[in-house]
Amino acid sequence: MFENIVWLDDVGMSDVEKVGGKNASLGEMIGGLSSQGIRVPGGFATTAEASGLFLPNATLEIIINRLLVSLDITNINDLTNTVVPIRQWVEESPFPDDLHKSIVESYQKLTEKYGPSVTFAVRSSATAEDLPEASFAGQQETYLNVSGIDDILSSIKKVFASLYYDRAISYRVHQGF
């Protein structure tokens, strides 16, 4: 069994491969500032392993990979027509049961700590962010002021799906990823 959720106050810069650059930086900030008496809101991150296992349907993953391998990213119409259904398929895919349960339980702990009207940011945090030769900042979606477990779950799926935006795919291909 893998760890699919980690608390931000348990991670730091040594965890970039596990939770991505933004999450590792947030964890580092929480650890560094909290010890100085500065309050930084907490949160949790899905791990890279959990997000990699999000598409539980192997057939869907094969279909997506086939579409992307044959995709000519210089043809804007083909690029758009290919990625729109892919994002829809990702957003409609169910979470694996254990990941769903972990997200719901973590959300419940945060609402117990911060109150029922608390809102959250749901963001991507790539493990290959801010490399010397490439920066993936702004390639995937960010959702702010997200409230309620249904919106949290939906926003997480939308962030996963944003990996398949035309600009994100084009950038990865141009950068050799």
Short mmCIF file of N, CA and C in Angstrom, two decimals:
data_model
loop_
_atom_site.label_atom_id
_atom_site.label_comp_id
_atom_site.label_asym_id
_atom_site.label_seq_id
_atom_site.Cartn_x
_atom_site.Cartn_y
_atom_site.Cartn_z
N MET A 1 0.85 -1.18 0.00
CA MET A 1 0.00 0.00 0.00
C MET A 1 0.89 1.24 0.00
N PHE A 2 0.51 2.22 -0.77
CA PHE A 2 1.31 3.44 -0.86
C PHE A 2 0.64 4.54 -0.04
N GLU A 3 1.41 5.56 0.24
CA GLU A 3 0.89 6.74 0.94
C GLU A 3 0.31 7.67 -0.12
N ASN A 4 -0.97 7.99 -0.02
CA ASN A 4 -1.57 8.81 -1.07
C ASN A 4 -1.88 10.24 -0.63
N ILE A 5 -1.82 10.52 0.65
CA ILE A 5 -2.03 11.87 1.19
C ILE A 5 -0.92 12.13 2.20
N VAL A 6 -0.36 13.34 2.16
CA VAL A 6 0.58 13.76 3.20
C VAL A 6 0.18 15.17 3.65
N TRP A 7 0.43 15.45 4.90
CA TRP A 7 0.15 16.77 5.46
C TRP A 7 1.30 17.69 5.11
N LEU A 8 0.98 18.92 4.76
CA LEU A 8 2.01 19.87 4.34
C LEU A 8 3.03 20.14 5.43
N ASP A 9 2.62 20.10 6.69
CA ASP A 9 3.59 20.35 7.75
C ASP A 9 4.53 19.17 7.98
N ASP A 10 4.33 18.09 7.25
CA ASP A 10 5.23 16.93 7.33
C ASP A 10 6.20 16.84 6.16
N VAL A 11 6.18 17.83 5.25
CA VAL A 11 7.05 17.76 4.08
C VAL A 11 7.95 18.99 4.01
N GLY A 12 9.02 18.84 3.25
CA GLY A 12 9.95 19.94 3.01
C GLY A 12 10.59 19.75 1.65
N MET A 13 11.64 20.49 1.40
CA MET A 13 12.27 20.48 0.08
C MET A 13 12.85 19.12 -0.30
N SER A 14 13.11 18.27 0.65
CA SER A 14 13.60 16.93 0.32
C SER A 14 12.49 16.03 -0.21
N ASP A 15 11.26 16.52 -0.23
CA ASP A 15 10.10 15.72 -0.66
C ASP A 15 9.54 16.14 -2.02
N VAL A 16 10.32 16.87 -2.81
CA VAL A 16 9.83 17.35 -4.11
C VAL A 16 9.35 16.19 -4.98
N GLU A 17 10.09 15.09 -5.03
CA GLU A 17 9.68 13.96 -5.87
C GLU A 17 8.40 13.31 -5.37
N LYS A 18 8.10 13.47 -4.12
CA LYS A 18 6.91 12.86 -3.52
C LYS A 18 5.67 13.73 -3.69
N VAL A 19 5.83 15.07 -3.51
CA VAL A 19 4.66 15.95 -3.49
C VAL A 19 4.76 17.13 -4.44
N GLY A 20 5.85 17.28 -5.17
CA GLY A 20 6.01 18.39 -6.09
C GLY A 20 6.61 19.62 -5.43
N GLY A 21 7.04 20.53 -6.27
CA GLY A 21 7.76 21.71 -5.80
C GLY A 21 6.94 22.67 -4.96
N LYS A 22 5.71 23.00 -5.40
CA LYS A 22 4.88 23.93 -4.64
C LYS A 22 4.56 23.38 -3.25
N ASN A 23 4.17 22.12 -3.20
CA ASN A 23 3.82 21.52 -1.91
C ASN A 23 5.03 21.43 -1.00
N ALA A 24 6.17 21.05 -1.55
CA ALA A 24 7.39 20.97 -0.74
C ALA A 24 7.75 22.35 -0.20
N SER A 25 7.63 23.37 -1.03
CA SER A 25 7.91 24.74 -0.59
C SER A 25 6.94 25.20 0.49
N LEU A 26 5.66 24.87 0.32
CA LEU A 26 4.68 25.21 1.36
C LEU A 26 5.02 24.52 2.68
N GLY A 27 5.38 23.26 2.60
CA GLY A 27 5.77 22.54 3.81
C GLY A 27 6.98 23.16 4.48
N GLU A 28 7.93 23.54 3.68
CA GLU A 28 9.14 24.19 4.19
C GLU A 28 8.77 25.52 4.86
N MET A 29 7.87 26.28 4.25
CA MET A 29 7.44 27.55 4.80
C MET A 29 6.69 27.35 6.12
N ILE A 30 5.80 26.37 6.14
CA ILE A 30 5.06 26.08 7.38
C ILE A 30 6.03 25.73 8.50
N GLY A 31 7.00 24.86 8.20
CA GLY A 31 7.97 24.46 9.21
C GLY A 31 8.84 25.62 9.68
N GLY A 32 9.30 26.43 8.75
CA GLY A 32 10.20 27.53 9.09
C GLY A 32 9.51 28.68 9.80
N LEU A 33 8.31 29.02 9.37
CA LEU A 33 7.62 30.18 9.95
C LEU A 33 6.88 29.83 11.24
N SER A 34 6.36 28.62 11.33
CA SER A 34 5.64 28.22 12.54
C SER A 34 6.55 28.26 13.75
N SER A 35 7.80 27.89 13.59
CA SER A 35 8.74 27.90 14.70
C SER A 35 9.07 29.32 15.16
N GLN A 36 8.73 30.30 14.32
CA GLN A 36 8.94 31.71 14.67
C GLN A 36 7.65 32.38 15.14
N GLY A 37 6.61 31.57 15.33
CA GLY A 37 5.35 32.09 15.83
C GLY A 37 4.43 32.65 14.75
N ILE A 38 4.77 32.46 13.49
CA ILE A 38 3.93 32.95 12.39
C ILE A 38 2.99 31.83 11.97
N ARG A 39 1.72 32.13 11.97
CA ARG A 39 0.73 31.11 11.62
C ARG A 39 0.58 31.00 10.11
N VAL A 40 0.75 29.81 9.61
CA VAL A 40 0.58 29.53 8.18
C VAL A 40 -0.49 28.45 8.08
N PRO A 41 -1.57 28.69 7.31
CA PRO A 41 -2.61 27.66 7.20
C PRO A 41 -2.03 26.35 6.67
N GLY A 42 -2.52 25.28 7.20
CA GLY A 42 -2.06 23.96 6.77
C GLY A 42 -2.91 23.39 5.66
N GLY A 43 -2.62 22.19 5.31
CA GLY A 43 -3.37 21.51 4.27
C GLY A 43 -2.74 20.16 4.01
N PHE A 44 -3.18 19.54 2.94
CA PHE A 44 -2.62 18.23 2.58
C PHE A 44 -2.36 18.21 1.08
N ALA A 45 -1.56 17.26 0.68
CA ALA A 45 -1.24 17.06 -0.73
C ALA A 45 -1.48 15.61 -1.10
N THR A 46 -1.97 15.40 -2.31
CA THR A 46 -1.96 14.05 -2.85
C THR A 46 -0.53 13.80 -3.32
N THR A 47 -0.05 12.61 -3.13
CA THR A 47 1.32 12.30 -3.53
C THR A 47 1.39 12.07 -5.04
N ALA A 48 2.60 12.14 -5.56
CA ALA A 48 2.81 11.87 -6.98
C ALA A 48 2.34 10.45 -7.33
N GLU A 49 2.60 9.53 -6.43
CA GLU A 49 2.19 8.14 -6.67
C GLU A 49 0.66 8.04 -6.75
N ALA A 50 -0.04 8.74 -5.86
CA ALA A 50 -1.51 8.71 -5.87
C ALA A 50 -2.06 9.32 -7.15
N SER A 51 -1.51 10.46 -7.56
CA SER A 51 -2.04 11.07 -8.77
C SER A 51 -1.68 10.25 -10.01
N GLY A 52 -0.56 9.54 -9.95
CA GLY A 52 -0.19 8.66 -11.06
C GLY A 52 -1.10 7.46 -11.19
N LEU A 53 -1.72 7.07 -10.08
CA LEU A 53 -2.63 5.93 -10.09
C LEU A 53 -4.09 6.36 -10.21
N PHE A 54 -4.31 7.65 -10.43
CA PHE A 54 -5.69 8.15 -10.49
C PHE A 54 -6.49 7.50 -11.60
N LEU A 55 -5.89 7.32 -12.76
CA LEU A 55 -6.64 6.69 -13.85
C LEU A 55 -6.64 5.17 -13.64
N PRO A 56 -7.66 4.68 -12.94
CA PRO A 56 -7.69 3.26 -12.61
C PRO A 56 -8.03 2.37 -13.80
N ASN A 57 -8.51 2.97 -14.85
CA ASN A 57 -8.93 2.22 -16.02
C ASN A 57 -7.76 2.12 -16.99
N ALA A 58 -7.11 0.97 -17.02
CA ALA A 58 -5.94 0.79 -17.88
C ALA A 58 -6.28 1.01 -19.34
N THR A 59 -7.48 0.64 -19.76
CA THR A 59 -7.88 0.84 -21.14
C THR A 59 -7.91 2.33 -21.48
N LEU A 60 -8.44 3.14 -20.58
CA LEU A 60 -8.48 4.58 -20.80
C LEU A 60 -7.07 5.14 -20.90
N GLU A 61 -6.18 4.70 -20.04
CA GLU A 61 -4.80 5.17 -20.10
C GLU A 61 -4.14 4.79 -21.43
N ILE A 62 -4.42 3.60 -21.92
CA ILE A 62 -3.88 3.17 -23.22
C ILE A 62 -4.43 4.05 -24.34
N ILE A 63 -5.74 4.32 -24.31
CA ILE A 63 -6.36 5.17 -25.33
C ILE A 63 -5.74 6.57 -25.31
N ILE A 64 -5.59 7.14 -24.12
CA ILE A 64 -4.99 8.47 -24.01
C ILE A 64 -3.57 8.47 -24.56
N ASN A 65 -2.78 7.49 -24.17
CA ASN A 65 -1.39 7.43 -24.66
C ASN A 65 -1.32 7.28 -26.17
N ARG A 66 -2.20 6.47 -26.76
CA ARG A 66 -2.22 6.31 -28.22
C ARG A 66 -2.57 7.62 -28.91
N LEU A 67 -3.54 8.34 -28.36
CA LEU A 67 -3.93 9.62 -28.95
C LEU A 67 -2.78 10.63 -28.87
N LEU A 68 -2.08 10.64 -27.75
CA LEU A 68 -1.01 11.61 -27.58
C LEU A 68 0.23 11.28 -28.40
N VAL A 69 0.53 9.99 -28.57
CA VAL A 69 1.70 9.59 -29.35
C VAL A 69 1.56 10.02 -30.81
N SER A 70 0.36 9.90 -31.34
CA SER A 70 0.15 10.23 -32.76
C SER A 70 -0.24 11.70 -32.98
N LEU A 71 -0.26 12.49 -31.92
CA LEU A 71 -0.71 13.87 -32.00
C LEU A 71 0.36 14.79 -32.58
N ASP A 72 -0.05 15.59 -33.57
CA ASP A 72 0.82 16.62 -34.13
C ASP A 72 0.50 17.91 -33.37
N ILE A 73 1.39 18.29 -32.44
CA ILE A 73 1.10 19.45 -31.59
C ILE A 73 1.14 20.77 -32.35
N THR A 74 1.64 20.75 -33.58
CA THR A 74 1.66 21.99 -34.37
C THR A 74 0.33 22.25 -35.06
N ASN A 75 -0.53 21.24 -35.09
CA ASN A 75 -1.86 21.40 -35.67
C ASN A 75 -2.82 21.74 -34.53
N ILE A 76 -3.11 23.02 -34.39
CA ILE A 76 -3.90 23.52 -33.26
C ILE A 76 -5.28 22.87 -33.19
N ASN A 77 -5.94 22.70 -34.33
CA ASN A 77 -7.27 22.08 -34.33
C ASN A 77 -7.21 20.64 -33.84
N ASP A 78 -6.24 19.87 -34.35
CA ASP A 78 -6.11 18.48 -33.90
C ASP A 78 -5.76 18.42 -32.41
N LEU A 79 -4.88 19.31 -31.99
CA LEU A 79 -4.49 19.35 -30.59
C LEU A 79 -5.71 19.60 -29.70
N THR A 80 -6.47 20.61 -30.03
CA THR A 80 -7.66 20.95 -29.24
C THR A 80 -8.69 19.82 -29.28
N ASN A 81 -8.94 19.29 -30.48
CA ASN A 81 -9.94 18.22 -30.62
C ASN A 81 -9.52 16.93 -29.92
N THR A 82 -8.23 16.75 -29.70
CA THR A 82 -7.75 15.56 -29.01
C THR A 82 -7.83 15.73 -27.50
N VAL A 83 -7.43 16.89 -27.00
CA VAL A 83 -7.32 17.05 -25.55
C VAL A 83 -8.64 17.31 -24.84
N VAL A 84 -9.62 17.89 -25.52
CA VAL A 84 -10.90 18.17 -24.87
C VAL A 84 -11.56 16.88 -24.36
N PRO A 85 -11.70 15.84 -25.19
CA PRO A 85 -12.31 14.62 -24.64
C PRO A 85 -11.43 13.94 -23.58
N ILE A 86 -10.12 14.04 -23.71
CA ILE A 86 -9.24 13.44 -22.71
C ILE A 86 -9.51 14.06 -21.34
N ARG A 87 -9.58 15.39 -21.29
CA ARG A 87 -9.86 16.06 -20.00
C ARG A 87 -11.22 15.62 -19.45
N GLN A 88 -12.19 15.50 -20.33
CA GLN A 88 -13.52 15.07 -19.89
C GLN A 88 -13.46 13.65 -19.30
N TRP A 89 -12.74 12.75 -19.97
CA TRP A 89 -12.61 11.38 -19.47
C TRP A 89 -11.95 11.36 -18.09
N VAL A 90 -10.91 12.18 -17.92
CA VAL A 90 -10.21 12.23 -16.63
C VAL A 90 -11.15 12.76 -15.56
N GLU A 91 -11.86 13.83 -15.85
CA GLU A 91 -12.77 14.41 -14.87
C GLU A 91 -13.91 13.47 -14.51
N GLU A 92 -14.31 12.61 -15.43
CA GLU A 92 -15.40 11.68 -15.17
C GLU A 92 -14.93 10.38 -14.52
N SER A 93 -13.63 10.16 -14.45
CA SER A 93 -13.09 8.94 -13.84
C SER A 93 -13.28 8.98 -12.33
N PRO A 94 -13.63 7.85 -11.76
CA PRO A 94 -13.77 7.83 -10.29
C PRO A 94 -12.40 7.77 -9.62
N PHE A 95 -12.33 8.30 -8.41
CA PHE A 95 -11.12 8.14 -7.62
C PHE A 95 -11.01 6.68 -7.18
N PRO A 96 -9.80 6.16 -7.08
CA PRO A 96 -9.66 4.86 -6.41
C PRO A 96 -10.23 4.99 -4.99
N ASP A 97 -10.85 3.94 -4.50
CA ASP A 97 -11.55 4.01 -3.21
C ASP A 97 -10.66 4.53 -2.08
N ASP A 98 -9.43 4.03 -1.99
CA ASP A 98 -8.57 4.45 -0.88
C ASP A 98 -8.16 5.92 -0.99
N LEU A 99 -7.96 6.41 -2.21
CA LEU A 99 -7.63 7.82 -2.39
C LEU A 99 -8.83 8.70 -2.04
N HIS A 100 -10.00 8.30 -2.50
CA HIS A 100 -11.23 9.03 -2.17
C HIS A 100 -11.40 9.12 -0.66
N LYS A 101 -11.25 8.01 0.00
CA LYS A 101 -11.40 7.96 1.46
C LYS A 101 -10.38 8.86 2.14
N SER A 102 -9.14 8.84 1.70
CA SER A 102 -8.09 9.67 2.30
C SER A 102 -8.37 11.15 2.12
N ILE A 103 -8.85 11.53 0.92
CA ILE A 103 -9.17 12.94 0.67
C ILE A 103 -10.32 13.39 1.58
N VAL A 104 -11.36 12.58 1.66
CA VAL A 104 -12.53 12.94 2.49
C VAL A 104 -12.12 13.05 3.95
N GLU A 105 -11.36 12.09 4.45
CA GLU A 105 -10.94 12.12 5.86
C GLU A 105 -10.04 13.33 6.13
N SER A 106 -9.14 13.64 5.21
CA SER A 106 -8.24 14.78 5.39
C SER A 106 -9.03 16.09 5.36
N TYR A 107 -9.97 16.19 4.45
CA TYR A 107 -10.84 17.37 4.38
C TYR A 107 -11.60 17.54 5.69
N GLN A 108 -12.13 16.45 6.23
CA GLN A 108 -12.88 16.52 7.49
C GLN A 108 -11.99 17.02 8.63
N LYS A 109 -10.75 16.56 8.68
CA LYS A 109 -9.82 17.03 9.72
C LYS A 109 -9.56 18.52 9.59
N LEU A 110 -9.43 19.01 8.36
CA LEU A 110 -9.18 20.44 8.15
C LEU A 110 -10.40 21.27 8.54
N THR A 111 -11.60 20.80 8.21
CA THR A 111 -12.79 21.57 8.57
C THR A 111 -13.02 21.54 10.08
N GLU A 112 -12.61 20.47 10.74
CA GLU A 112 -12.69 20.44 12.20
C GLU A 112 -11.73 21.46 12.80
N LYS A 113 -10.57 21.61 12.18
CA LYS A 113 -9.56 22.54 12.69
C LYS A 113 -9.90 24.00 12.37
N TYR A 114 -10.35 24.28 11.14
CA TYR A 114 -10.53 25.65 10.68
C TYR A 114 -11.99 26.11 10.63
N GLY A 115 -12.93 25.18 10.80
CA GLY A 115 -14.34 25.55 10.77
C GLY A 115 -15.00 25.15 9.46
N PRO A 116 -16.32 25.04 9.48
CA PRO A 116 -17.05 24.54 8.30
C PRO A 116 -17.08 25.51 7.12
N SER A 117 -16.81 26.79 7.35
CA SER A 117 -16.88 27.75 6.24
C SER A 117 -15.51 28.02 5.61
N VAL A 118 -14.52 27.23 5.97
CA VAL A 118 -13.17 27.41 5.43
C VAL A 118 -13.15 27.11 3.93
N THR A 119 -12.33 27.86 3.21
CA THR A 119 -12.15 27.59 1.78
C THR A 119 -10.70 27.22 1.54
N PHE A 120 -10.46 26.58 0.40
CA PHE A 120 -9.15 26.03 0.10
C PHE A 120 -8.69 26.40 -1.30
N ALA A 121 -7.41 26.25 -1.51
CA ALA A 121 -6.82 26.33 -2.85
C ALA A 121 -6.50 24.90 -3.27
N VAL A 122 -6.86 24.54 -4.47
CA VAL A 122 -6.51 23.24 -5.04
C VAL A 122 -5.61 23.53 -6.22
N ARG A 123 -4.35 23.08 -6.14
CA ARG A 123 -3.34 23.45 -7.13
C ARG A 123 -2.53 22.24 -7.56
N SER A 124 -1.97 22.37 -8.73
CA SER A 124 -1.02 21.35 -9.17
C SER A 124 0.32 21.63 -8.51
N SER A 125 1.12 20.59 -8.39
CA SER A 125 2.46 20.74 -7.84
C SER A 125 3.31 19.65 -8.47
N ALA A 126 3.91 19.98 -9.59
CA ALA A 126 4.64 18.99 -10.38
C ALA A 126 5.99 18.65 -9.77
N THR A 127 6.38 17.40 -9.92
CA THR A 127 7.68 16.96 -9.40
C THR A 127 8.82 17.47 -10.28
N ALA A 128 8.51 17.91 -11.49
CA ALA A 128 9.55 18.43 -12.39
C ALA A 128 9.46 19.95 -12.52
N GLU A 129 8.80 20.60 -11.56
CA GLU A 129 8.65 22.05 -11.62
C GLU A 129 9.98 22.75 -11.40
N ASP A 130 10.11 23.88 -12.06
CA ASP A 130 11.23 24.78 -11.82
C ASP A 130 12.60 24.13 -11.95
N LEU A 131 12.75 23.35 -13.00
CA LEU A 131 14.05 22.78 -13.31
C LEU A 131 14.92 23.84 -13.97
N PRO A 132 16.23 23.67 -13.96
CA PRO A 132 17.09 24.67 -14.62
C PRO A 132 16.77 24.85 -16.10
N GLU A 133 16.32 23.77 -16.77
CA GLU A 133 16.06 23.84 -18.20
C GLU A 133 14.59 24.02 -18.56
N ALA A 134 13.70 23.98 -17.57
CA ALA A 134 12.27 24.12 -17.86
C ALA A 134 11.52 24.53 -16.60
N SER A 135 10.47 25.32 -16.77
CA SER A 135 9.61 25.70 -15.66
C SER A 135 8.18 25.40 -16.08
N PHE A 136 7.50 24.61 -15.28
CA PHE A 136 6.14 24.22 -15.62
C PHE A 136 5.09 25.10 -14.94
N ALA A 137 5.55 26.21 -14.37
CA ALA A 137 4.63 27.13 -13.70
C ALA A 137 3.54 27.59 -14.66
N GLY A 138 2.31 27.55 -14.19
CA GLY A 138 1.19 28.03 -14.98
C GLY A 138 0.67 27.05 -16.02
N GLN A 139 1.23 25.87 -16.09
CA GLN A 139 0.80 24.91 -17.11
C GLN A 139 -0.49 24.18 -16.71
N GLN A 140 -0.68 23.97 -15.41
CA GLN A 140 -1.90 23.31 -14.95
C GLN A 140 -2.74 24.31 -14.16
N GLU A 141 -3.99 23.92 -13.92
CA GLU A 141 -4.96 24.80 -13.30
C GLU A 141 -4.76 24.93 -11.79
N THR A 142 -5.26 26.04 -11.27
CA THR A 142 -5.36 26.33 -9.85
C THR A 142 -6.78 26.77 -9.57
N TYR A 143 -7.35 26.28 -8.50
CA TYR A 143 -8.70 26.67 -8.11
C TYR A 143 -8.64 27.26 -6.71
N LEU A 144 -9.18 28.46 -6.55
CA LEU A 144 -9.15 29.17 -5.29
C LEU A 144 -10.55 29.25 -4.69
N ASN A 145 -10.60 29.44 -3.37
CA ASN A 145 -11.87 29.58 -2.65
C ASN A 145 -12.79 28.38 -2.87
N VAL A 146 -12.21 27.21 -2.83
CA VAL A 146 -12.97 25.98 -3.02
C VAL A 146 -13.54 25.57 -1.66
N SER A 147 -14.84 25.31 -1.61
CA SER A 147 -15.46 24.92 -0.35
C SER A 147 -16.33 23.69 -0.54
N GLY A 148 -16.39 22.88 0.49
CA GLY A 148 -17.20 21.67 0.46
C GLY A 148 -16.47 20.51 -0.19
N ILE A 149 -16.73 19.34 0.30
CA ILE A 149 -16.01 18.15 -0.17
C ILE A 149 -16.29 17.87 -1.64
N ASP A 150 -17.50 18.09 -2.10
CA ASP A 150 -17.80 17.82 -3.51
C ASP A 150 -16.97 18.71 -4.43
N ASP A 151 -16.84 20.00 -4.06
CA ASP A 151 -16.02 20.90 -4.86
C ASP A 151 -14.53 20.57 -4.75
N ILE A 152 -14.11 20.12 -3.58
CA ILE A 152 -12.70 19.70 -3.42
C ILE A 152 -12.41 18.54 -4.38
N LEU A 153 -13.25 17.52 -4.34
CA LEU A 153 -13.04 16.34 -5.19
C LEU A 153 -13.08 16.72 -6.67
N SER A 154 -14.04 17.53 -7.05
CA SER A 154 -14.16 17.97 -8.44
C SER A 154 -12.94 18.78 -8.86
N SER A 155 -12.47 19.67 -7.99
CA SER A 155 -11.31 20.51 -8.33
C SER A 155 -10.04 19.68 -8.45
N ILE A 156 -9.90 18.68 -7.61
CA ILE A 156 -8.72 17.80 -7.72
C ILE A 156 -8.72 17.09 -9.07
N LYS A 157 -9.87 16.60 -9.48
CA LYS A 157 -9.96 15.96 -10.79
C LYS A 157 -9.65 16.94 -11.92
N LYS A 158 -10.14 18.16 -11.79
CA LYS A 158 -9.87 19.17 -12.82
C LYS A 158 -8.38 19.51 -12.88
N VAL A 159 -7.72 19.53 -11.73
CA VAL A 159 -6.27 19.77 -11.72
C VAL A 159 -5.57 18.60 -12.41
N PHE A 160 -5.96 17.37 -12.09
CA PHE A 160 -5.37 16.20 -12.77
C PHE A 160 -5.61 16.30 -14.28
N ALA A 161 -6.83 16.68 -14.66
CA ALA A 161 -7.19 16.78 -16.09
C ALA A 161 -6.42 17.89 -16.79
N SER A 162 -6.04 18.92 -16.04
CA SER A 162 -5.34 20.05 -16.68
C SER A 162 -3.95 19.68 -17.16
N LEU A 163 -3.48 18.52 -16.78
CA LEU A 163 -2.25 17.98 -17.35
C LEU A 163 -2.41 17.80 -18.86
N TYR A 164 -3.65 17.71 -19.31
CA TYR A 164 -3.95 17.49 -20.73
C TYR A 164 -4.47 18.74 -21.43
N TYR A 165 -4.18 19.91 -20.92
CA TYR A 165 -4.47 21.13 -21.68
C TYR A 165 -3.50 21.21 -22.84
N ASP A 166 -3.96 21.82 -23.93
CA ASP A 166 -3.11 21.90 -25.12
C ASP A 166 -1.79 22.60 -24.82
N ARG A 167 -1.81 23.68 -24.03
CA ARG A 167 -0.56 24.39 -23.73
C ARG A 167 0.38 23.52 -22.91
N ALA A 168 -0.16 22.71 -22.00
CA ALA A 168 0.68 21.86 -21.17
C ALA A 168 1.32 20.74 -22.00
N ILE A 169 0.54 20.13 -22.87
CA ILE A 169 1.07 19.07 -23.72
C ILE A 169 2.12 19.63 -24.67
N SER A 170 1.81 20.74 -25.30
CA SER A 170 2.74 21.36 -26.23
C SER A 170 4.05 21.72 -25.53
N TYR A 171 3.97 22.30 -24.34
CA TYR A 171 5.17 22.69 -23.61
C TYR A 171 6.02 21.47 -23.25
N ARG A 172 5.36 20.40 -22.78
CA ARG A 172 6.11 19.18 -22.42
C ARG A 172 6.83 18.60 -23.64
N VAL A 173 6.15 18.59 -24.78
CA VAL A 173 6.78 18.06 -26.00
C VAL A 173 7.95 18.93 -26.41
N HIS A 174 7.76 20.25 -26.40
CA HIS A 174 8.85 21.16 -26.78
C HIS A 174 10.04 21.08 -25.83
N GLN A 175 9.78 20.75 -24.57
CA GLN A 175 10.86 20.63 -23.59
C GLN A 175 11.45 19.23 -23.51
N GLY A 176 10.90 18.29 -24.29
CA GLY A 176 11.42 16.93 -24.32
C GLY A 176 10.97 16.04 -23.17
N PHE A 177 9.80 16.37 -22.58
CA PHE A 177 9.29 15.54 -21.50
C PHE A 177 8.18 14.66 -21.99
#
